[in-house]
PDB file of N, CA and C in Angstrom:
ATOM      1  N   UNK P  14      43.872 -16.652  13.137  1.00 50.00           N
ATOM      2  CA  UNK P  14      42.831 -17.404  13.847  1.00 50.00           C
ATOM      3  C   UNK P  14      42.822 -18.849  13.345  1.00 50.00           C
ATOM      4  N   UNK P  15      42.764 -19.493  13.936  1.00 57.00           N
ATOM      5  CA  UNK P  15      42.178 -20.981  13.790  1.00 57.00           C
ATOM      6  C   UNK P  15      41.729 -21.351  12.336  1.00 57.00           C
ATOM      7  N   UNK P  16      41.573 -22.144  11.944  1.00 55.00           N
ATOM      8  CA  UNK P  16      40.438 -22.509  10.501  1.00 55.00           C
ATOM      9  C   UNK P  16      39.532 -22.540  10.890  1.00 55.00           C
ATOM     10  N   UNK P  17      39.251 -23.492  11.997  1.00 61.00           N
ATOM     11  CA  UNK P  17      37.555 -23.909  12.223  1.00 61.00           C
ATOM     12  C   UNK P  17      36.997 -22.933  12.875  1.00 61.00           C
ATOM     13  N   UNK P  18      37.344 -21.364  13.187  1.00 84.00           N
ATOM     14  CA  UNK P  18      36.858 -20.357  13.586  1.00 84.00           C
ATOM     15  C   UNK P  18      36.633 -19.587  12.494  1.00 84.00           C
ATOM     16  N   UNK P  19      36.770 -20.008  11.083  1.00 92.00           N
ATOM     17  CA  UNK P  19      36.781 -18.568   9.882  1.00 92.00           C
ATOM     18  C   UNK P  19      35.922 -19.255   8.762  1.00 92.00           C
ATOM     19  N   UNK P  20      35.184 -18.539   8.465  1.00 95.00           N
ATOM     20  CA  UNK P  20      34.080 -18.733   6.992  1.00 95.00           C
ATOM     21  C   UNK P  20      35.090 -18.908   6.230  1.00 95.00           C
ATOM     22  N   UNK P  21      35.139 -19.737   4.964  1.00 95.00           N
ATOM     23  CA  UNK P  21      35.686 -19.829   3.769  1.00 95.00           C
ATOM     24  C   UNK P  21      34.745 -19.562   3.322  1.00 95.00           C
ATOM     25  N   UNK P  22      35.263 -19.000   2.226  1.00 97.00           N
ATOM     26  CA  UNK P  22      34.503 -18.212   0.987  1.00 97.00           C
ATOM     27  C   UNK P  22      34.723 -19.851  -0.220  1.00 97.00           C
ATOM     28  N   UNK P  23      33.171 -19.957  -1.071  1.00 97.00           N
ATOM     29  CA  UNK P  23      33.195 -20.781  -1.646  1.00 97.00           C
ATOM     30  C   UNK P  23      32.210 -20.655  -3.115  1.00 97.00           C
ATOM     31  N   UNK P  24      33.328 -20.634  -3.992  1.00 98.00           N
ATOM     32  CA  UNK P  24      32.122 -20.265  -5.557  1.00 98.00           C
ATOM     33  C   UNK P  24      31.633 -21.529  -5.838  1.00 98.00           C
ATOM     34  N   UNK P  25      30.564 -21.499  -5.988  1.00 97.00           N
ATOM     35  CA  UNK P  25      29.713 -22.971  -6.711  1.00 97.00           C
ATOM     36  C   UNK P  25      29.165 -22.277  -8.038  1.00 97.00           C
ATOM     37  N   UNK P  26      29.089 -23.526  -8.719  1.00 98.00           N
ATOM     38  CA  UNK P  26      28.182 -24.072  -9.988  1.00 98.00           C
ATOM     39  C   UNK P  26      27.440 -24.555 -10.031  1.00 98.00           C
ATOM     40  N   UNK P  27      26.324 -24.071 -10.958  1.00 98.00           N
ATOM     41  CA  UNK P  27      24.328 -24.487 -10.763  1.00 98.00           C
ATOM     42  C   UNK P  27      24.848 -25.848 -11.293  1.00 98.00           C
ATOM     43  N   UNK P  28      23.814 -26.543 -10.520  1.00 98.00           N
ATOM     44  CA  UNK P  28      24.220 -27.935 -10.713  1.00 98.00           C
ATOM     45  C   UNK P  28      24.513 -28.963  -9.408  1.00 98.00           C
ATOM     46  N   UNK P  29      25.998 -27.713  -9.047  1.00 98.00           N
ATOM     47  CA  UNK P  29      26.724 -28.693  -7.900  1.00 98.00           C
ATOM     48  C   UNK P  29      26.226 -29.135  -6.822  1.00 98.00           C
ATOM     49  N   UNK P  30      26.202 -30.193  -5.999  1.00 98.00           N
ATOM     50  CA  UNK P  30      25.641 -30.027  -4.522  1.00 98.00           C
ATOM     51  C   UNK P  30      27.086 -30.115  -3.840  1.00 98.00           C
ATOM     52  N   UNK P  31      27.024 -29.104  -2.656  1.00 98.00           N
ATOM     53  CA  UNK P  31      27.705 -29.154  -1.557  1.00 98.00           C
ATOM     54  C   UNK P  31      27.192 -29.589  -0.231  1.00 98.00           C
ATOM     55  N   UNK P  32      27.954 -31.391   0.232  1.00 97.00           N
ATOM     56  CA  UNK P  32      27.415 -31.895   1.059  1.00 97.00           C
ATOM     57  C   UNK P  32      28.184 -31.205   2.547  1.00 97.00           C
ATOM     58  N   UNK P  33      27.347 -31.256   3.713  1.00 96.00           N
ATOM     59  CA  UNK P  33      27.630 -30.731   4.592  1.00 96.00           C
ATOM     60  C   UNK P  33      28.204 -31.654   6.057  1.00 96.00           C
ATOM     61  N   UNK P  34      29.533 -31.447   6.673  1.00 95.00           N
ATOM     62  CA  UNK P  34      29.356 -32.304   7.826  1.00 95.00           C
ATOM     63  C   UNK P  34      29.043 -31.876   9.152  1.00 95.00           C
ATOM     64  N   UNK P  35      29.382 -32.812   9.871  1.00 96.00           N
ATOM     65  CA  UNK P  35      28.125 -32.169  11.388  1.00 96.00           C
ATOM     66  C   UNK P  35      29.078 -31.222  12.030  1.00 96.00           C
ATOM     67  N   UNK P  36      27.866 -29.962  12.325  1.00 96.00           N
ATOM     68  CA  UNK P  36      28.465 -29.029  12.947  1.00 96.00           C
ATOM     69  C   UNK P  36      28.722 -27.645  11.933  1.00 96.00           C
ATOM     70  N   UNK P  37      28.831 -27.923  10.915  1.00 97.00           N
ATOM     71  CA  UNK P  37      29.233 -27.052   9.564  1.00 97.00           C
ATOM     72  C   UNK P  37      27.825 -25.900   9.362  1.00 97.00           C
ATOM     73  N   UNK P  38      28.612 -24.890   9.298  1.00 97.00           N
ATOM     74  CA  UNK P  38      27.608 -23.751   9.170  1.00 97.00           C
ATOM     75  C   UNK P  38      27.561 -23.107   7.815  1.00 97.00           C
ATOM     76  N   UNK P  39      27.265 -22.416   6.737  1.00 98.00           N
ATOM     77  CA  UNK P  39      26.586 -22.001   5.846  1.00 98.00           C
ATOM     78  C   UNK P  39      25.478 -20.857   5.789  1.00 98.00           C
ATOM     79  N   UNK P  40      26.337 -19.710   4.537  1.00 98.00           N
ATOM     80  CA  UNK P  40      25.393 -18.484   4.908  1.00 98.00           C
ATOM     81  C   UNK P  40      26.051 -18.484   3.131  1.00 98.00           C
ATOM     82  N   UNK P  41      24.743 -18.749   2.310  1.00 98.00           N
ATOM     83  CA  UNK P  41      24.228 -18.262   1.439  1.00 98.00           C
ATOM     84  C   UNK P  41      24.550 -16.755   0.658  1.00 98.00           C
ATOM     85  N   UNK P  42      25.612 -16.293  -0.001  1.00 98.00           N
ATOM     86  CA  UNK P  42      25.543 -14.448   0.057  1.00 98.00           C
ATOM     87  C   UNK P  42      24.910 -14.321  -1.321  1.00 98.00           C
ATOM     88  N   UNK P  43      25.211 -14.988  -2.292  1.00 98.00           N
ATOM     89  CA  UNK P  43      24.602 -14.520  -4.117  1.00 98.00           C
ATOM     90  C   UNK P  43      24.145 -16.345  -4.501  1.00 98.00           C
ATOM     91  N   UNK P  44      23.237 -15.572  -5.304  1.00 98.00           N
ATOM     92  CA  UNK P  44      23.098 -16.810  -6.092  1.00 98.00           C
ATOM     93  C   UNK P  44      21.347 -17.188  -5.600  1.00 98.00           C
ATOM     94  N   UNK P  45      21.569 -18.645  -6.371  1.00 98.00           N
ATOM     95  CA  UNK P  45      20.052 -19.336  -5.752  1.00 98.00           C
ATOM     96  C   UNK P  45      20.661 -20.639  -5.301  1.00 98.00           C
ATOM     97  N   UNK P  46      20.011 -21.201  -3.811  1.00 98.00           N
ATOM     98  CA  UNK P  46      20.567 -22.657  -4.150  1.00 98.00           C
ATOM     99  C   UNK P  46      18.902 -23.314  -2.878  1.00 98.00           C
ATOM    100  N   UNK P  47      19.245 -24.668  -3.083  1.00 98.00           N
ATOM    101  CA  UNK P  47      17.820 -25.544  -2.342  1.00 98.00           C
ATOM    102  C   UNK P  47      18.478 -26.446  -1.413  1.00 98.00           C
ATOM    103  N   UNK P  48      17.789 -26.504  -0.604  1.00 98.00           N
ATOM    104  CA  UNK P  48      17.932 -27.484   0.779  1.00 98.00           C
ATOM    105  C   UNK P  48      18.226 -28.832   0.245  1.00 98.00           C
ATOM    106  N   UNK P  49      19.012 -29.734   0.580  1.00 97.00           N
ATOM    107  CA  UNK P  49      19.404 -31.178   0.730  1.00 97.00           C
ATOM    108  C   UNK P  49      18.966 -31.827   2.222  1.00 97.00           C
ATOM    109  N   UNK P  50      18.135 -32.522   2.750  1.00 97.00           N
ATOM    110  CA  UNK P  50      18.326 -33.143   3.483  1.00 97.00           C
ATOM    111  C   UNK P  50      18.874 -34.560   3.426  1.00 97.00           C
ATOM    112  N   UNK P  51      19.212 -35.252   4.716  1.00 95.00           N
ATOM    113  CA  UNK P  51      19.609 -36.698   4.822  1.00 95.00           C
ATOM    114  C   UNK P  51      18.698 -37.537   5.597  1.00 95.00           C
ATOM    115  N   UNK P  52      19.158 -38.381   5.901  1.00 94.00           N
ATOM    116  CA  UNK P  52      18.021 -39.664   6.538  1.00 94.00           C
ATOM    117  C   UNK P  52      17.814 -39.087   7.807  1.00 94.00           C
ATOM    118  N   UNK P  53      18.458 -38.160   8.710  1.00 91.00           N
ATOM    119  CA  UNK P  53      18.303 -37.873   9.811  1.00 91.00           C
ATOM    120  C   UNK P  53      17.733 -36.507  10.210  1.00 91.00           C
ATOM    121  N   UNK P  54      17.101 -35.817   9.307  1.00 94.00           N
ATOM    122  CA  UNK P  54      16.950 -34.206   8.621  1.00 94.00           C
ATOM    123  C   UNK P  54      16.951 -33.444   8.217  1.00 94.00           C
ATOM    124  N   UNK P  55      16.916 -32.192   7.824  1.00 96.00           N
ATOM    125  CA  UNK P  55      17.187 -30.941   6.764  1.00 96.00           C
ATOM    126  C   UNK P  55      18.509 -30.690   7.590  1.00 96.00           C
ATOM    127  N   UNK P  56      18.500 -28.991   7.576  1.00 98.00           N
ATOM    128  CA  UNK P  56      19.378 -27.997   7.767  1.00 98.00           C
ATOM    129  C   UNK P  56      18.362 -26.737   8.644  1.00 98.00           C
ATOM    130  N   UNK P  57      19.191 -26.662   9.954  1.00 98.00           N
ATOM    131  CA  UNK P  57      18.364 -25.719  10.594  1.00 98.00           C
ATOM    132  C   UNK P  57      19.046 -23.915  10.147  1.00 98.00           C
ATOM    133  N   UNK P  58      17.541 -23.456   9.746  1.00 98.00           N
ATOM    134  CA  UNK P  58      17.754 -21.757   9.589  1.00 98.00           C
ATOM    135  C   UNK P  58      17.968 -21.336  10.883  1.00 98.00           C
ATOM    136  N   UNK P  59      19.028 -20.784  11.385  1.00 98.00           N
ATOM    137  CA  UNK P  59      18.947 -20.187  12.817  1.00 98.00           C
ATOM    138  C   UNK P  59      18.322 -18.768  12.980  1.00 98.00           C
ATOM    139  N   UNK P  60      18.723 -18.452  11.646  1.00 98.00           N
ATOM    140  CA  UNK P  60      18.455 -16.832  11.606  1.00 98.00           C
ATOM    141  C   UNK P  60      16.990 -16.888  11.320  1.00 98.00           C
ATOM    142  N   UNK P  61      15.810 -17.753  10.869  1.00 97.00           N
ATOM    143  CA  UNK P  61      14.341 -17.820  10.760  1.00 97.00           C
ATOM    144  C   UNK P  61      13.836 -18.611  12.185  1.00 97.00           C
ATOM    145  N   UNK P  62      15.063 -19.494  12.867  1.00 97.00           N
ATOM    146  CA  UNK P  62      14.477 -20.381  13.636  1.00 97.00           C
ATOM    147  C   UNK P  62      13.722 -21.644  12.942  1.00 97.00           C
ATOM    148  N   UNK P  63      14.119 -22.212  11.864  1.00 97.00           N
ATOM    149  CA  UNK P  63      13.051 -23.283  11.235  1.00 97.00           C
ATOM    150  C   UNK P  63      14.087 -24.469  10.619  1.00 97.00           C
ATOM    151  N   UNK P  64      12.996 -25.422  10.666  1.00 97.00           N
ATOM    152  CA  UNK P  64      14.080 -26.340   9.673  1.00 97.00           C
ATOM    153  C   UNK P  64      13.727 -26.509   8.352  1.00 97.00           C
ATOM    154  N   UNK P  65      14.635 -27.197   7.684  1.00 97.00           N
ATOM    155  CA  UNK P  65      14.371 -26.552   5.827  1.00 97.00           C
ATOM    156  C   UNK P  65      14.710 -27.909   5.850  1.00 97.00           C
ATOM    157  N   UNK P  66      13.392 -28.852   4.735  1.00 96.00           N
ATOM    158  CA  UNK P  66      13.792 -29.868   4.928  1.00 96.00           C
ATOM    159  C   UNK P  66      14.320 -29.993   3.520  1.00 96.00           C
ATOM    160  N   UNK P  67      14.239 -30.854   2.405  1.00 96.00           N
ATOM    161  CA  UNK P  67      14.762 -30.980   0.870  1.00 96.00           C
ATOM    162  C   UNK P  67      13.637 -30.546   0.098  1.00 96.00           C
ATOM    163  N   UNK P  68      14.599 -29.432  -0.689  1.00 97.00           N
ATOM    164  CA  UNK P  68      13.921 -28.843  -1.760  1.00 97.00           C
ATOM    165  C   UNK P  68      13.387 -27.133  -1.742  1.00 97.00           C
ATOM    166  N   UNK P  69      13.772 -26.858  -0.250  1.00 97.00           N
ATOM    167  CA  UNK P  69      13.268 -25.374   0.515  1.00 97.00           C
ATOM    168  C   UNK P  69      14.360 -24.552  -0.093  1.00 97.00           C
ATOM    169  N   UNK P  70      14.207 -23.280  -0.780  1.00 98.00           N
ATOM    170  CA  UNK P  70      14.210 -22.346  -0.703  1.00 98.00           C
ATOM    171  C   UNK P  70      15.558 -21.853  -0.022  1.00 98.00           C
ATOM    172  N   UNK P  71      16.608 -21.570   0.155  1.00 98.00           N
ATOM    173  CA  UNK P  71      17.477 -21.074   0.651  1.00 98.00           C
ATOM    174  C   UNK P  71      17.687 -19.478   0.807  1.00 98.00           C
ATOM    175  N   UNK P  72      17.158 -18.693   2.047  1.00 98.00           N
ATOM    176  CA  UNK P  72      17.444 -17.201   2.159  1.00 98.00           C
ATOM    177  C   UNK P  72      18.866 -16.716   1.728  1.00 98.00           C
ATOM    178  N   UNK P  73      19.370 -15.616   1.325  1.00 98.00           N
ATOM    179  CA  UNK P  73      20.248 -14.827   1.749  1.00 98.00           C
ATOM    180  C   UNK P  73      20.182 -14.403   2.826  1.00 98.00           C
ATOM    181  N   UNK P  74      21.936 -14.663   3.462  1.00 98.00           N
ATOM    182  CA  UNK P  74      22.385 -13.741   3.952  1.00 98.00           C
ATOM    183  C   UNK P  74      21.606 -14.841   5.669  1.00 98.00           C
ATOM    184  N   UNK P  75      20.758 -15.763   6.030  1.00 98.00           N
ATOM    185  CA  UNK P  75      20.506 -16.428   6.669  1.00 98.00           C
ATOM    186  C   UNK P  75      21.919 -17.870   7.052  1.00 98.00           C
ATOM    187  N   UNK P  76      21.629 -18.198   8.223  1.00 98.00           N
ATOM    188  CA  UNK P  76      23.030 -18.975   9.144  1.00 98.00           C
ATOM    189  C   UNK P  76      22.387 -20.421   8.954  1.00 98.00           C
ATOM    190  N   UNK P  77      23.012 -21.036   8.314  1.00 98.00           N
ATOM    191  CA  UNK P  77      21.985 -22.255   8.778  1.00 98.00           C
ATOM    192  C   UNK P  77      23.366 -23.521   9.070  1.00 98.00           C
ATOM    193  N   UNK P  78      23.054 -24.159  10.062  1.00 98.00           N
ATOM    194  CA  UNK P  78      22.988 -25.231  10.536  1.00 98.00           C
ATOM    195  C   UNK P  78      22.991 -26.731  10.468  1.00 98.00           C
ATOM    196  N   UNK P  79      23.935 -27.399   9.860  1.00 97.00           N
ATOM    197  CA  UNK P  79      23.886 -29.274   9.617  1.00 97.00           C
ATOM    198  C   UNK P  79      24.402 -29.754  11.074  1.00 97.00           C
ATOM    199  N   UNK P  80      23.407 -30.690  11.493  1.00 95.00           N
ATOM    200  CA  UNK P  80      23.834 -31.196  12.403  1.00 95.00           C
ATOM    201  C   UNK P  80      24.498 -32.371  12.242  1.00 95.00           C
ATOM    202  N   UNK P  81      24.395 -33.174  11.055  1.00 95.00           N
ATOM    203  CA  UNK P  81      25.020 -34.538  11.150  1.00 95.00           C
ATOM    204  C   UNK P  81      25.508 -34.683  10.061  1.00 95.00           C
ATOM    205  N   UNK P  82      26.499 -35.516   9.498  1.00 95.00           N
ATOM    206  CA  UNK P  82      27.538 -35.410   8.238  1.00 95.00           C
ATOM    207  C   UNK P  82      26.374 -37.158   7.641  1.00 95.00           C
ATOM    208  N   UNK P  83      25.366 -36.685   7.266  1.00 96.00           N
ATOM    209  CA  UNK P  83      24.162 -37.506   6.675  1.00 96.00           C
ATOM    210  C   UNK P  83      24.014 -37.597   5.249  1.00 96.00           C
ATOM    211  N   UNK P  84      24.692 -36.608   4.422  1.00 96.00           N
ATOM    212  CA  UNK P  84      24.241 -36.244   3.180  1.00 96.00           C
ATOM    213  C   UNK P  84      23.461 -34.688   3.196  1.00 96.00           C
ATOM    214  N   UNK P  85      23.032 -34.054   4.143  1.00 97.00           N
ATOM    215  CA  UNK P  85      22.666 -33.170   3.937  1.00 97.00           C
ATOM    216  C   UNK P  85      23.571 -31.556   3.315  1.00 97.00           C
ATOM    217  N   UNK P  86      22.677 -30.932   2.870  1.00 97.00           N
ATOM    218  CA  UNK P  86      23.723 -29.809   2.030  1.00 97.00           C
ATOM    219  C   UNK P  86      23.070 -29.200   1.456  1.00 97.00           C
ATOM    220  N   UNK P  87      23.597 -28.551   0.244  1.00 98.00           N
ATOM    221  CA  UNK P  87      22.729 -27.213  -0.372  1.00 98.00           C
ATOM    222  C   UNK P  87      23.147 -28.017  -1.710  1.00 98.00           C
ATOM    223  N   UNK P  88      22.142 -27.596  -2.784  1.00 98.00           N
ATOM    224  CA  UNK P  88      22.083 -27.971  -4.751  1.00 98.00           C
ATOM    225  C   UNK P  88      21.763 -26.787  -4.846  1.00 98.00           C
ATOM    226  N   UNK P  89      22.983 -26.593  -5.812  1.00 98.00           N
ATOM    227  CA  UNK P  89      23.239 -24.597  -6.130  1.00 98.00           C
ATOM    228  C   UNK P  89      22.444 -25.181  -7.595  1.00 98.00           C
ATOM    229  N   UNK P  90      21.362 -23.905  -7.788  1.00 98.00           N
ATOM    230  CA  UNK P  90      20.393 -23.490  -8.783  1.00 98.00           C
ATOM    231  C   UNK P  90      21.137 -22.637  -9.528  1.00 98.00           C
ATOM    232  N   UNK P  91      22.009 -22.310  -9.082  1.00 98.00           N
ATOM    233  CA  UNK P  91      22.987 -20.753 -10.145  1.00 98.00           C
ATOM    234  C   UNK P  91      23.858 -20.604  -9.403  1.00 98.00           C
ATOM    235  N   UNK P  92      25.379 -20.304 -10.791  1.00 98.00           N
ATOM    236  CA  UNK P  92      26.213 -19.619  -9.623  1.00 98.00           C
ATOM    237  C   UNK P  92      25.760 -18.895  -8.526  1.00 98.00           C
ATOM    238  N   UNK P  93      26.777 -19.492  -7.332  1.00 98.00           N
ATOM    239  CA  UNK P  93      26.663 -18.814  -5.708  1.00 98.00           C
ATOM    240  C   UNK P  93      28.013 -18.363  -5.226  1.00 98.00           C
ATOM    241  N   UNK P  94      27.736 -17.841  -4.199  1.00 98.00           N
ATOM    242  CA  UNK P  94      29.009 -17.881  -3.729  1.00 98.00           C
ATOM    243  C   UNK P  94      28.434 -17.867  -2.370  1.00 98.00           C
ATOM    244  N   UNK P  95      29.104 -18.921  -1.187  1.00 98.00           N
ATOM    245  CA  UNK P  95      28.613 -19.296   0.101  1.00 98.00           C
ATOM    246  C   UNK P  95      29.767 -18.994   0.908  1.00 98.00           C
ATOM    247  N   UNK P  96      29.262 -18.706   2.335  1.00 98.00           N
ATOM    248  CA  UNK P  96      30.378 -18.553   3.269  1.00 98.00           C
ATOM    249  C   UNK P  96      30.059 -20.175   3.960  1.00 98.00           C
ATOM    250  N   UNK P  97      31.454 -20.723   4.242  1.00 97.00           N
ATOM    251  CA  UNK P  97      31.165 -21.871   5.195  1.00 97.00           C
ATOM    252  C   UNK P  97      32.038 -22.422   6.465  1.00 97.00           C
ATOM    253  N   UNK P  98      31.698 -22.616   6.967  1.00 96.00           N
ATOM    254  CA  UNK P  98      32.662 -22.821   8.198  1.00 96.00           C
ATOM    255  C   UNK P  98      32.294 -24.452   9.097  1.00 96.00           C
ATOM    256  N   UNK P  99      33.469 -25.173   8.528  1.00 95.00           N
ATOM    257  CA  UNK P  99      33.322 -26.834   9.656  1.00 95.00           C
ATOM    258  C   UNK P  99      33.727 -27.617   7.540  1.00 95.00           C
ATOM    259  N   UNK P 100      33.411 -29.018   7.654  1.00 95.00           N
ATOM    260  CA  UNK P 100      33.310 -29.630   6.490  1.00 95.00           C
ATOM    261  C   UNK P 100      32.521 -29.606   5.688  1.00 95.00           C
ATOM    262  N   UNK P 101      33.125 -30.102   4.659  1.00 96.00           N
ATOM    263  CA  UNK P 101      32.138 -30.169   3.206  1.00 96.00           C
ATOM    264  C   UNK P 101      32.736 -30.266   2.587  1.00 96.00           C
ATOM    265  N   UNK P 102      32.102 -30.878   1.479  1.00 96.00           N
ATOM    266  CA  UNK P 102      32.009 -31.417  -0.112  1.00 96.00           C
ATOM    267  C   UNK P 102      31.722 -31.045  -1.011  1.00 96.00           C
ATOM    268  N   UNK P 103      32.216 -30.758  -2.509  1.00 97.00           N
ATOM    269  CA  UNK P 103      31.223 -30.466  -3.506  1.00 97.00           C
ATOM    270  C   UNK P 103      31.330 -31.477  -4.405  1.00 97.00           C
ATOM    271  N   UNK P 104      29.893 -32.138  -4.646  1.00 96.00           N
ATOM    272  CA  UNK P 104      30.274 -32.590  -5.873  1.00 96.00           C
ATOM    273  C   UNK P 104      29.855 -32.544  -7.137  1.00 96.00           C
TER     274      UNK P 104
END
C-alpha cells in the first residue's frame, strides 16, 4: 500500500514534542502525552468530536486530527508509542 495510506508506528520520549503537518492523523496507543496547539488551533478528537486546544489531555486509542502544519502536535509526558499517518516531527 501506499505510505500515506499506513499508520507508522512511532516510540517517543517524555519530554519530546511531535510536531504535526496538515492533514496528519494520530492515535495515541500507550503512554501519556498533551495537546500542542498553533496560532491557527488545537487538534481535532474525531473519535470525541471536540477540539483539544494546548495542554488537554490526550485519550487512548482516540483519532485525532491537525489541520494545518502550524506547530501543532502532541508533548509526550512518558514514554508512548503513537500510530501516525501524513507528516511530522519530533523534536
Amino acid at each position: 500500500a501506499p505510505a500515506a495510506l499506513v499508520f507508522e508506528i512511532v516510540n517517543a520520549a517524555p519530554g519530546e514534542k511531535l510536531f504535526t503537518g496538515a492533514g496528519t492523523e494520530i492515535i495515541l496507543r500507550s503512554g501519556r502525552a498533551k495537546t500542542l496547539a498553533g496560532p491557527g488551533g488545537g487538534l481535532s478528537d474525531l473519535t470525541a468530536g471536540s477540539n483539544l486546544t494546548t495542554g488537554q489531555q490526550i485519550k487512548k486509542d482516540h483519532l485525532l486530527l491537525s489541520a494545518r502544519d502550524d506547530g501543532r502536535g502532541v508533548l509526550l509526558e512518558s514514554a508512548a508509542i503513537l500510530l501516525v499517518r501524513g507528516g511530522y516531527k519530533i523534536e
